[in-house]
XYZ file of C-alpha atoms in Angstrom:
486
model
C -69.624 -47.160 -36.332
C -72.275 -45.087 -38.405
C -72.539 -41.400 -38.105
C -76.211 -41.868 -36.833
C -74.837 -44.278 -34.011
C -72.357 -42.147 -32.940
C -75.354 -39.490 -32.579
C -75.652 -39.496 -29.036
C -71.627 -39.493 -27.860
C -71.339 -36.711 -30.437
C -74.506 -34.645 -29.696
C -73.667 -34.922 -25.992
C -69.788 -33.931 -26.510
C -70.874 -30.785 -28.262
C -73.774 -30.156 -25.117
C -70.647 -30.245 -22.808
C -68.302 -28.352 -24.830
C -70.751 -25.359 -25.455
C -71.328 -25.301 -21.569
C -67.976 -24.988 -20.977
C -66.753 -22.384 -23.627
C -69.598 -20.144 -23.563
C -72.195 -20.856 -20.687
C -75.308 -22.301 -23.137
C -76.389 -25.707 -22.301
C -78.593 -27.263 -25.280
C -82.315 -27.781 -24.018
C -83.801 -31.185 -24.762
C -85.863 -29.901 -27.738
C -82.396 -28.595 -28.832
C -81.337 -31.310 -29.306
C -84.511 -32.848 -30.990
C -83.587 -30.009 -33.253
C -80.281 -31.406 -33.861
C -81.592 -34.923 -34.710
C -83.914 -33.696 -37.127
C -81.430 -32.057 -38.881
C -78.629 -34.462 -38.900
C -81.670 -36.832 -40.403
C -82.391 -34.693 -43.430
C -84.881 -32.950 -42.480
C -85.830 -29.154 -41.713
C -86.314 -28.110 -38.019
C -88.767 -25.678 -37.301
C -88.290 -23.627 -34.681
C -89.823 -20.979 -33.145
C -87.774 -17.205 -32.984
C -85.687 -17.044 -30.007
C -85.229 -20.647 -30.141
C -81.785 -20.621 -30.642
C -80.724 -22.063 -34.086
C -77.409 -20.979 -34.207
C -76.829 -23.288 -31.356
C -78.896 -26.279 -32.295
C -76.698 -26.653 -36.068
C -73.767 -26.883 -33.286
C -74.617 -30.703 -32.694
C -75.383 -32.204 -36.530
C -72.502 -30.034 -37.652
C -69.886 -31.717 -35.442
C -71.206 -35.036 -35.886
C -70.999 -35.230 -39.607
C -67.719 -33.516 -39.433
C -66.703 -36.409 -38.001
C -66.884 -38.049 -41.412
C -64.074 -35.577 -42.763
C -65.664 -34.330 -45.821
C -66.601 -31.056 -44.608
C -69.961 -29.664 -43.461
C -71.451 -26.045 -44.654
C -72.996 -24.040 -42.436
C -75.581 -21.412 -44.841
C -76.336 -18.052 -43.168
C -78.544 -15.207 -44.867
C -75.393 -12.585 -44.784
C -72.043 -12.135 -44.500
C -72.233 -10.700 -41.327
C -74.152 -13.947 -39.537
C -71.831 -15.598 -40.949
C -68.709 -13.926 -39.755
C -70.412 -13.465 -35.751
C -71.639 -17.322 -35.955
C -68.635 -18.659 -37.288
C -66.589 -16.781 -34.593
C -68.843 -17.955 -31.247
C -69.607 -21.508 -32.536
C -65.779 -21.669 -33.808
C -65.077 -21.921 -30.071
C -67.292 -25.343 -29.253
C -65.823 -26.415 -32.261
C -62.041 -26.306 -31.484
C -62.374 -27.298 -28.129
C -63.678 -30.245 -29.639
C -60.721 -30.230 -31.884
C -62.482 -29.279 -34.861
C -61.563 -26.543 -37.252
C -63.985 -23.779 -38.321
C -63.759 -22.227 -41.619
C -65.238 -18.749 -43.077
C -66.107 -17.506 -46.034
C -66.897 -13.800 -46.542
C -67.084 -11.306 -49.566
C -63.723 -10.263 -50.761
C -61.388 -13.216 -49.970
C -58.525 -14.225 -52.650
C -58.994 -17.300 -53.834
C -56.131 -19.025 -51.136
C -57.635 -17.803 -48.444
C -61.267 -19.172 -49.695
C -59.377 -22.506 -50.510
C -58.126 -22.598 -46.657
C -61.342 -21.987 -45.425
C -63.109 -24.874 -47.737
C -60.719 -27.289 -45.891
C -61.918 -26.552 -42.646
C -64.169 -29.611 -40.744
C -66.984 -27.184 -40.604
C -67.028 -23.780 -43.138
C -69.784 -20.709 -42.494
C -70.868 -18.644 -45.353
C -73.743 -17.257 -47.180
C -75.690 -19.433 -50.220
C -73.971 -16.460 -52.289
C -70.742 -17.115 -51.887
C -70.950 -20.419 -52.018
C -72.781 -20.328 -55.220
C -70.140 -18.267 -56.910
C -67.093 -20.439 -55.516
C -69.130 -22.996 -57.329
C -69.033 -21.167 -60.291
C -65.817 -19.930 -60.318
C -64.418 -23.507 -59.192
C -66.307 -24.570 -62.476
C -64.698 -22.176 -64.985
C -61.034 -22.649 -63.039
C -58.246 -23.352 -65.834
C -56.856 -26.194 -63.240
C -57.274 -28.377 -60.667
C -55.439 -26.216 -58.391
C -57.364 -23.093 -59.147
C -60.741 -24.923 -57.881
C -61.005 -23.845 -53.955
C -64.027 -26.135 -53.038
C -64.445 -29.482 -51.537
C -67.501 -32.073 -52.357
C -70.783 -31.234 -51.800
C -71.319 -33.293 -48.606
C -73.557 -32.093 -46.189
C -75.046 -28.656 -45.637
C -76.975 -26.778 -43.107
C -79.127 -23.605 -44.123
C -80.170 -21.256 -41.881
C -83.501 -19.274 -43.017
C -84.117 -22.210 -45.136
C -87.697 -21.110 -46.661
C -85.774 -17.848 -47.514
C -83.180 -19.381 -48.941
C -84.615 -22.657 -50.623
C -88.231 -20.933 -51.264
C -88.191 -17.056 -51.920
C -84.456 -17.242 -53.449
C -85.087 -20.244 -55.141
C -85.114 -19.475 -58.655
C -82.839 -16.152 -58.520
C -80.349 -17.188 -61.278
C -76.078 -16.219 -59.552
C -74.222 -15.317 -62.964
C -70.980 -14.525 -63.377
C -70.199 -12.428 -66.289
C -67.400 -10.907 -68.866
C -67.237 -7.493 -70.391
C -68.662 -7.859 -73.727
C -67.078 -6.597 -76.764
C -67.550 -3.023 -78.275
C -68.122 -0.341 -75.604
C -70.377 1.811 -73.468
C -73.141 3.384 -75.742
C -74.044 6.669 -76.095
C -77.635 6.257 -76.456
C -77.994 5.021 -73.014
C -77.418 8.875 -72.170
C -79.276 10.132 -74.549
C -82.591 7.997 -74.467
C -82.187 8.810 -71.070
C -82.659 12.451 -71.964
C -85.859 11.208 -73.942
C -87.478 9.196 -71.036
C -87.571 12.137 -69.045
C -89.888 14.004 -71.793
C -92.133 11.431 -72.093
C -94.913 11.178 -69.285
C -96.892 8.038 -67.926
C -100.189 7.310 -69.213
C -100.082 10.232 -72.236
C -97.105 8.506 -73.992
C -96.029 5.130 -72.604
C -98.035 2.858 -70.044
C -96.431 0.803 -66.749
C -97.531 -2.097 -65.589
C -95.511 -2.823 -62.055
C -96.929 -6.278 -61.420
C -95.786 -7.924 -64.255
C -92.867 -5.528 -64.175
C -92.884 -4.180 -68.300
C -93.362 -0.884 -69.975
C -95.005 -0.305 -73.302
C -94.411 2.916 -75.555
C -97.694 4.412 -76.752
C -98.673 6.227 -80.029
C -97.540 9.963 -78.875
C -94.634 8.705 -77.188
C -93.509 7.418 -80.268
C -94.121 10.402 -82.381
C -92.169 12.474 -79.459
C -88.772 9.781 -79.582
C -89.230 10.153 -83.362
C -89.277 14.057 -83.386
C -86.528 14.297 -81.038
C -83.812 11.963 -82.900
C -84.871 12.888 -85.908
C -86.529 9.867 -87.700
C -88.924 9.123 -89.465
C -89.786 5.431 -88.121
C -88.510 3.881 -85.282
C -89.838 0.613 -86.156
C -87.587 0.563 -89.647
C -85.708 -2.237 -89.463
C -82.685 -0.310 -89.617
C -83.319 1.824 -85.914
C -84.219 -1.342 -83.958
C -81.750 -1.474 -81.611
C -83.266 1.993 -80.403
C -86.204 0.320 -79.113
C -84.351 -1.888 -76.666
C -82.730 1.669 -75.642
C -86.079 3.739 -74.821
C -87.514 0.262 -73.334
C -84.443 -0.125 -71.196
C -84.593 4.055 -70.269
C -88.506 4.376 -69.638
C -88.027 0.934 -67.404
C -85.281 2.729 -65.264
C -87.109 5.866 -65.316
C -90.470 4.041 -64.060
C -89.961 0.689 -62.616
C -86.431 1.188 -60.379
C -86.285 3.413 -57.714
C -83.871 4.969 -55.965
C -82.632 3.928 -52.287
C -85.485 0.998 -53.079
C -84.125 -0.842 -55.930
C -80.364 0.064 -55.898
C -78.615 2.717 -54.033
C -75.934 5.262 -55.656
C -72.468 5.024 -53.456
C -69.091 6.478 -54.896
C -70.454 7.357 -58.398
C -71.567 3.854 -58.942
C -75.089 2.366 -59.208
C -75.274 -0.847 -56.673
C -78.366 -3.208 -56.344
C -80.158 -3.612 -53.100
C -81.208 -7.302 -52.307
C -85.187 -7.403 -51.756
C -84.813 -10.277 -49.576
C -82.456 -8.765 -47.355
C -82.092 -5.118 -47.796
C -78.180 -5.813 -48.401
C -76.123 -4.417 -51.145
C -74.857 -7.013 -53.394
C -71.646 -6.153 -54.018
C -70.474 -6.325 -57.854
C -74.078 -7.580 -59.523
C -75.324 -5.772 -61.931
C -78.962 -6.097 -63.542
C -78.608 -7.889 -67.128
C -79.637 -6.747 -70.995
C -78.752 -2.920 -70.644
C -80.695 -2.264 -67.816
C -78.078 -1.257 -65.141
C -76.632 0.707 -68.365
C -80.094 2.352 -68.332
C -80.178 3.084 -64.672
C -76.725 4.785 -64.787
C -77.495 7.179 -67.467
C -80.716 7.980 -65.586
C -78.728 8.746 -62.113
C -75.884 10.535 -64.135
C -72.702 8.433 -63.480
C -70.438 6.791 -65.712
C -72.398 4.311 -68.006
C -70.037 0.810 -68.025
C -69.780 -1.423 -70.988
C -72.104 -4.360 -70.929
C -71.337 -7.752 -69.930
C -71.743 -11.026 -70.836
C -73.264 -14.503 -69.121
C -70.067 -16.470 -68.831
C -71.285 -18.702 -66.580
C -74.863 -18.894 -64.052
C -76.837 -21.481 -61.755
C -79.466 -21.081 -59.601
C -79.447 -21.776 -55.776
C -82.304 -24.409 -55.951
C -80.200 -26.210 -58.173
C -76.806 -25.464 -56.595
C -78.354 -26.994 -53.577
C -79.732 -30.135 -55.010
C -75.870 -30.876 -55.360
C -75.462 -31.785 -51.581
C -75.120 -35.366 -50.792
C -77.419 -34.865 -47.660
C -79.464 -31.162 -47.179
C -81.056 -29.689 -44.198
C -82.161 -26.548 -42.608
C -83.817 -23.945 -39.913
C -86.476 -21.742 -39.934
C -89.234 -20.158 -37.968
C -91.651 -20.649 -41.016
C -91.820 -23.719 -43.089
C -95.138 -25.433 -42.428
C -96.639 -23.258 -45.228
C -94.372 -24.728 -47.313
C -93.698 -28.811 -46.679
C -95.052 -29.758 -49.929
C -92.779 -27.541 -51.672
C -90.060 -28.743 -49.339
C -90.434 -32.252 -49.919
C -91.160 -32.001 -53.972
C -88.486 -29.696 -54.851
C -85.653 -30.970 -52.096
C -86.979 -33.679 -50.599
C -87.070 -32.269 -47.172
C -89.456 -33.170 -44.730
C -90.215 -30.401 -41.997
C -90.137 -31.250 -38.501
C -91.977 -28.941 -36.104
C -89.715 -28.942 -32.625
C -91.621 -27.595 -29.619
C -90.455 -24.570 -27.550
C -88.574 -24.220 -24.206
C -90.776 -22.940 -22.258
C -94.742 -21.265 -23.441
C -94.807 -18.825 -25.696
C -95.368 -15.635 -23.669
C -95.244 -13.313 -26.650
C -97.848 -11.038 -27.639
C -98.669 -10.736 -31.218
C -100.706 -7.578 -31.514
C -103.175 -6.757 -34.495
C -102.293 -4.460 -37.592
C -102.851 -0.207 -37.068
C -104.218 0.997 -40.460
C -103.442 4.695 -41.458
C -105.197 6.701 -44.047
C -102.007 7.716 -45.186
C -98.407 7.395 -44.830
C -97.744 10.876 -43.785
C -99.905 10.208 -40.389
C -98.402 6.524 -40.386
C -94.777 8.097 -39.897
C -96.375 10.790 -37.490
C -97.556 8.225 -35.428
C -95.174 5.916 -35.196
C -92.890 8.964 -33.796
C -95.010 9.702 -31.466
C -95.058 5.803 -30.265
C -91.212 5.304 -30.310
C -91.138 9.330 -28.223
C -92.775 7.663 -25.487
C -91.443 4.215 -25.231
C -87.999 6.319 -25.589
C -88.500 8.048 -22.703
C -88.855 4.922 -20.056
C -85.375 3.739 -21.494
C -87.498 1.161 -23.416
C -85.131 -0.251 -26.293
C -87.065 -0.181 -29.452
C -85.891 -1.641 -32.923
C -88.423 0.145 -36.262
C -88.273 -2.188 -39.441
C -88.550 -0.076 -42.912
C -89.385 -1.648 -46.313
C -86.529 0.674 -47.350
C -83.340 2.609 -47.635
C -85.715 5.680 -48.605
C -88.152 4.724 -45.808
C -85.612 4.349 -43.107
C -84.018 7.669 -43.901
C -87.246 9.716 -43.795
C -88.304 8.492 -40.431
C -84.877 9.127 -39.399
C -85.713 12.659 -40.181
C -88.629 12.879 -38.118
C -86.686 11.346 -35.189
C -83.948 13.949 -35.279
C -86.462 16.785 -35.530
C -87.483 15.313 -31.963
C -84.115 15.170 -30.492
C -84.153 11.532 -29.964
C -80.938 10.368 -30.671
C -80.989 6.998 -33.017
C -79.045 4.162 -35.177
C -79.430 3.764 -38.687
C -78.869 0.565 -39.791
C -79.565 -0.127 -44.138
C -77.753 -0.760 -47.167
C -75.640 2.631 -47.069
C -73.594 2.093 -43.359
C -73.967 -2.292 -43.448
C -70.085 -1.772 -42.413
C -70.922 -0.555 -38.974
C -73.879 -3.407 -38.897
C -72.621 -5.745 -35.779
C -71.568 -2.661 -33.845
C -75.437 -1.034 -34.276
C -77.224 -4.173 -34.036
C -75.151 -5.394 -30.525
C -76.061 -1.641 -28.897
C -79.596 -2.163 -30.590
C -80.739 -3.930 -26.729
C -78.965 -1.353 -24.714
C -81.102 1.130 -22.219
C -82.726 3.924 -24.463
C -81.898 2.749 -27.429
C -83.316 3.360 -30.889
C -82.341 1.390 -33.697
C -83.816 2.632 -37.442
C -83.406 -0.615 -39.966
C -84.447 -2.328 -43.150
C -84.732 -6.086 -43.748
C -80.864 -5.993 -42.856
C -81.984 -6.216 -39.376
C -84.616 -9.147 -40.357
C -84.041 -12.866 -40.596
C -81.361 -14.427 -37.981
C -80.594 -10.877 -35.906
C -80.387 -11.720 -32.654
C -81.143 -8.293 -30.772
C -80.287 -9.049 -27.118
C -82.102 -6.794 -24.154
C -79.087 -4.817 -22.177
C -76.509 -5.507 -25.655
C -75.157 -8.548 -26.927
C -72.527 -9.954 -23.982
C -70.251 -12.013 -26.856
C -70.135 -9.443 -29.478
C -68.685 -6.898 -26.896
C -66.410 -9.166 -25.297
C -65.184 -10.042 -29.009
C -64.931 -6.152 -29.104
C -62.965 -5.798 -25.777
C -60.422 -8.737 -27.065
C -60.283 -7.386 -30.614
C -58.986 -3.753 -29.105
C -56.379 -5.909 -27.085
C -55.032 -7.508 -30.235
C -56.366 -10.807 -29.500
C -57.034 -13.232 -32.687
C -59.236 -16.607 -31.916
C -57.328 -18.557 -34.741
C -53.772 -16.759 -34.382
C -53.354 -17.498 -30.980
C -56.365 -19.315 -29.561
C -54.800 -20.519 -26.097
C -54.355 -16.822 -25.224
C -58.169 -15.872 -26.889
C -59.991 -18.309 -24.529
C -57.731 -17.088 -21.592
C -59.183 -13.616 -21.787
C -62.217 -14.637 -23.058
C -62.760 -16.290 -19.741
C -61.958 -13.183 -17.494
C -63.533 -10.618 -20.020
C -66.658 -12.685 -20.629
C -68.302 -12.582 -17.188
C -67.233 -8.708 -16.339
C -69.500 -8.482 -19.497
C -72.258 -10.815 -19.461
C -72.848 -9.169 -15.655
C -73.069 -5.569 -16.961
C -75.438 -6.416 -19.577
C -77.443 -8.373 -17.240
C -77.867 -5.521 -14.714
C -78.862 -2.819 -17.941
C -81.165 -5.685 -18.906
């Protein structure tokens, strides 16, 4: 029998299973959602809809074929909380789940690549990729083939991501330079518009005529365009570009003396990247911490093409419409709008415009005050680490007590966003909070029941039998308490 003919046994196993384990039946469009991904396509589905649950049913089936299926979240931590909960269909349909988070060693990576059905971010499975293609052996390589693979957040992945280049690098030889610290020094003399000019959009910085005469003054030259000081103008271009076009707790954050890039797309910190061609260099001699040798491009892809290396590709999103010609040109991938459960009751209101930013914040304050004080939960999305901080501020000169979830505290992440529901509560974020967060009213039941059972000890892939046991007596204490603060 062919996968697609076993589609309805299979889809309707996993429909059972989930009811069973954790009390979520798959709606009928569900399951249209399933089809259309199992089919190739992309499934576009409305917020709320419940993704997580619809890659459930093409994910089992083509595990079936035992070559593995990838599940692609946006962040290690959907990864990690969908992995767990779905895990649970999974191996009560006898299937193993698999998953794949920053700082694994290589065996444990390996083990979770052999799993039926493997969660992790396009990141990490980039870099496996890359890694797997510099490995010195066969037995060093921790991937399996490139089968089939489910993205979550697919424009934001496929689209907005596309052409961001994963490289891993080598130190390069020769050692940290001086002159990062002490054009550094100069780029703080010089000021915009009088001696070197900005332009943000197309992201480049040009020295002018006094600026030039200042760096020349100040190292003592006569000509900075000799032939013999060139490599000094890739040091003041690198300096006036940290100085001007990266910002602090915007750009990159500074955590344990060390300068660490913020993701744009989702306000994470990505954990040992570093911005290429003496720029990072540039930006740690600006903040003041210990400048690190360069590196070197050892080896790089980019996810549009790491991607184009599954067998069969699909995905979810809430927004892909605006994009189905660059869907099918680029992947191939046809988008499939799948209707919603029941009538979009949501209310969409229009846009506030403030003169300024100062009133903006003083407003929105006030608005989160008095929603605060009818127990309303409310969830404020920042553009920033900066921006969440400040408005933090403002809240604590109020007295209202808060959350603060962005790049700096992303370890306490699940914890703040499964409170983020509860009665009264006030949760400050960035784009962490964004794509795939599922922020339940009255707290989310599974993550504390995973909390209760994680206090007691309890592993689901150590000893499972006993996991489900209290999972099925802890679950509905729970679920009930969270449904009365709802």
């Amino acid at each position: 029998e062919t996968l697609d003919e076993l589609l309805p046994e299979a889809f309707a196993a996993v429909r059972e299973a989930s009811k069973r384990t954790l009390g979520m039946r798959h709606f009928d469009v569900q399951i249209m959602g399933g089809a259309a991904l199992h089919l190739g396509n992309i499934a576009e589905m409305k917020t709320g809809e419940g993704k997580t649950l619809v890659a459930t049913l093409p994910a089992y089936l083509n595990a079936i074929a035992g070559r593995g299926v990838h599940v692609i979240t946006t962040n290690d931590y959907l990864a990690e909380y969908q992995g767990e909960l779905m895990g649970r269909v999974y191996r009560a349909l006898g299937m193993s789940t698999g998953i794949i988070i920053s700082g694994q060693n290589p065996d444990k990576r390996r083990e979770q690549y052999l799993a039926d059905i493997t969660y992790g971010t396009n990141n990490e499975y980039g870099f496996d990729y890359l890694r797997d293609n510099m490995a010195q052996s066969a037995g060093d390589i921790v991937q399996r083939e490139h089968f089939f693979a489910i993205v979550d957040e697919v424009d934001s992945i496929l689209i907005d991501e596309a052409r961001t280049p994963l490289i891993i690098s080598g130190p390069a030889s020769g050692e940290a330079n001086r002159w990062f610290t002490e054009f550094a020094k100069i780029a703080e003399k010089l000021q915009p518009v009088v001696d070197y000019e900005v332009d943000e959009k197309k992201r480049t910085v040009g020295i002018l005529e006094p600026g030039i005469s200042k760096v020349e003054d100040y190292l003592g030259i006569t000509n900075l365009y000799e032939s013999a000081n060139t490599p000094l103008i890739s040091f003041l271009n690198n300096s006036l570009k940290a100085k001007s076009l990266f910002k602090k707790d915007k750009d990159y954050v500074v955590m344990n003396g060390e300068v660490m890039i913020v993701d744009e797309h989702t306000g994470r910190i990505l954990d040992g990247r570093r911005y290429s061609e003496g720029v990072h260099q540039a930006i740690e001699a600006k903040e003041g911490v210990q400048v690190k040798a360069e590196n070197q491009t050892l080896a790089t892809v980019t996810l549009q093409n790491y991607f184009r290396l599954y067998k069969k590709l699909s995905g979810m999103t809430g927004t892909a419409a605006t994009e189905a010609a660059e869907f099918m040109s680029t992947y191939k991938l046809g988008v499939v709008p799948i209707p919603t459960n029941r009538p979009m009751i949501r209310m969409d209101q229009s846009d506030l415009i403030y003169k300024n930013e100062q009133v903006k914040f003083a407003m929105v304050v006030e608005d989160i005050a008095a929603r605060h004080e009818t127990g309303q939960p409310v969830l404020v999305g920042t553009t920033s680490v900066e921006k969440s901080e400040y408005l933090s501020k403002l809240l604590a000169k109020r007295g209202i007590r808060h959350e603060v979830l962005n790049a700096k505290n992303h370890a306490r992440e699940a914890a703040i966003v499964a409170q983020a529901g509860r009665l009264g509560a006030v949760t400050v974020a960035t784009n962490m909070a964004g794509r795939g967060t599922d922020v339940m009213l009255g707290g989310n039941s599974e993550y504390l029941t995973f909390e209760v059972l994680e206090k007691r000890g309890l592993d689901s892939v150590e000893n499972p039998e006993e996991y489900e046991a209290a999972w099925a007596v802890e679950y509905p204490k729970v679920k009930e308490q969270v449904a009365q603060e709802a």
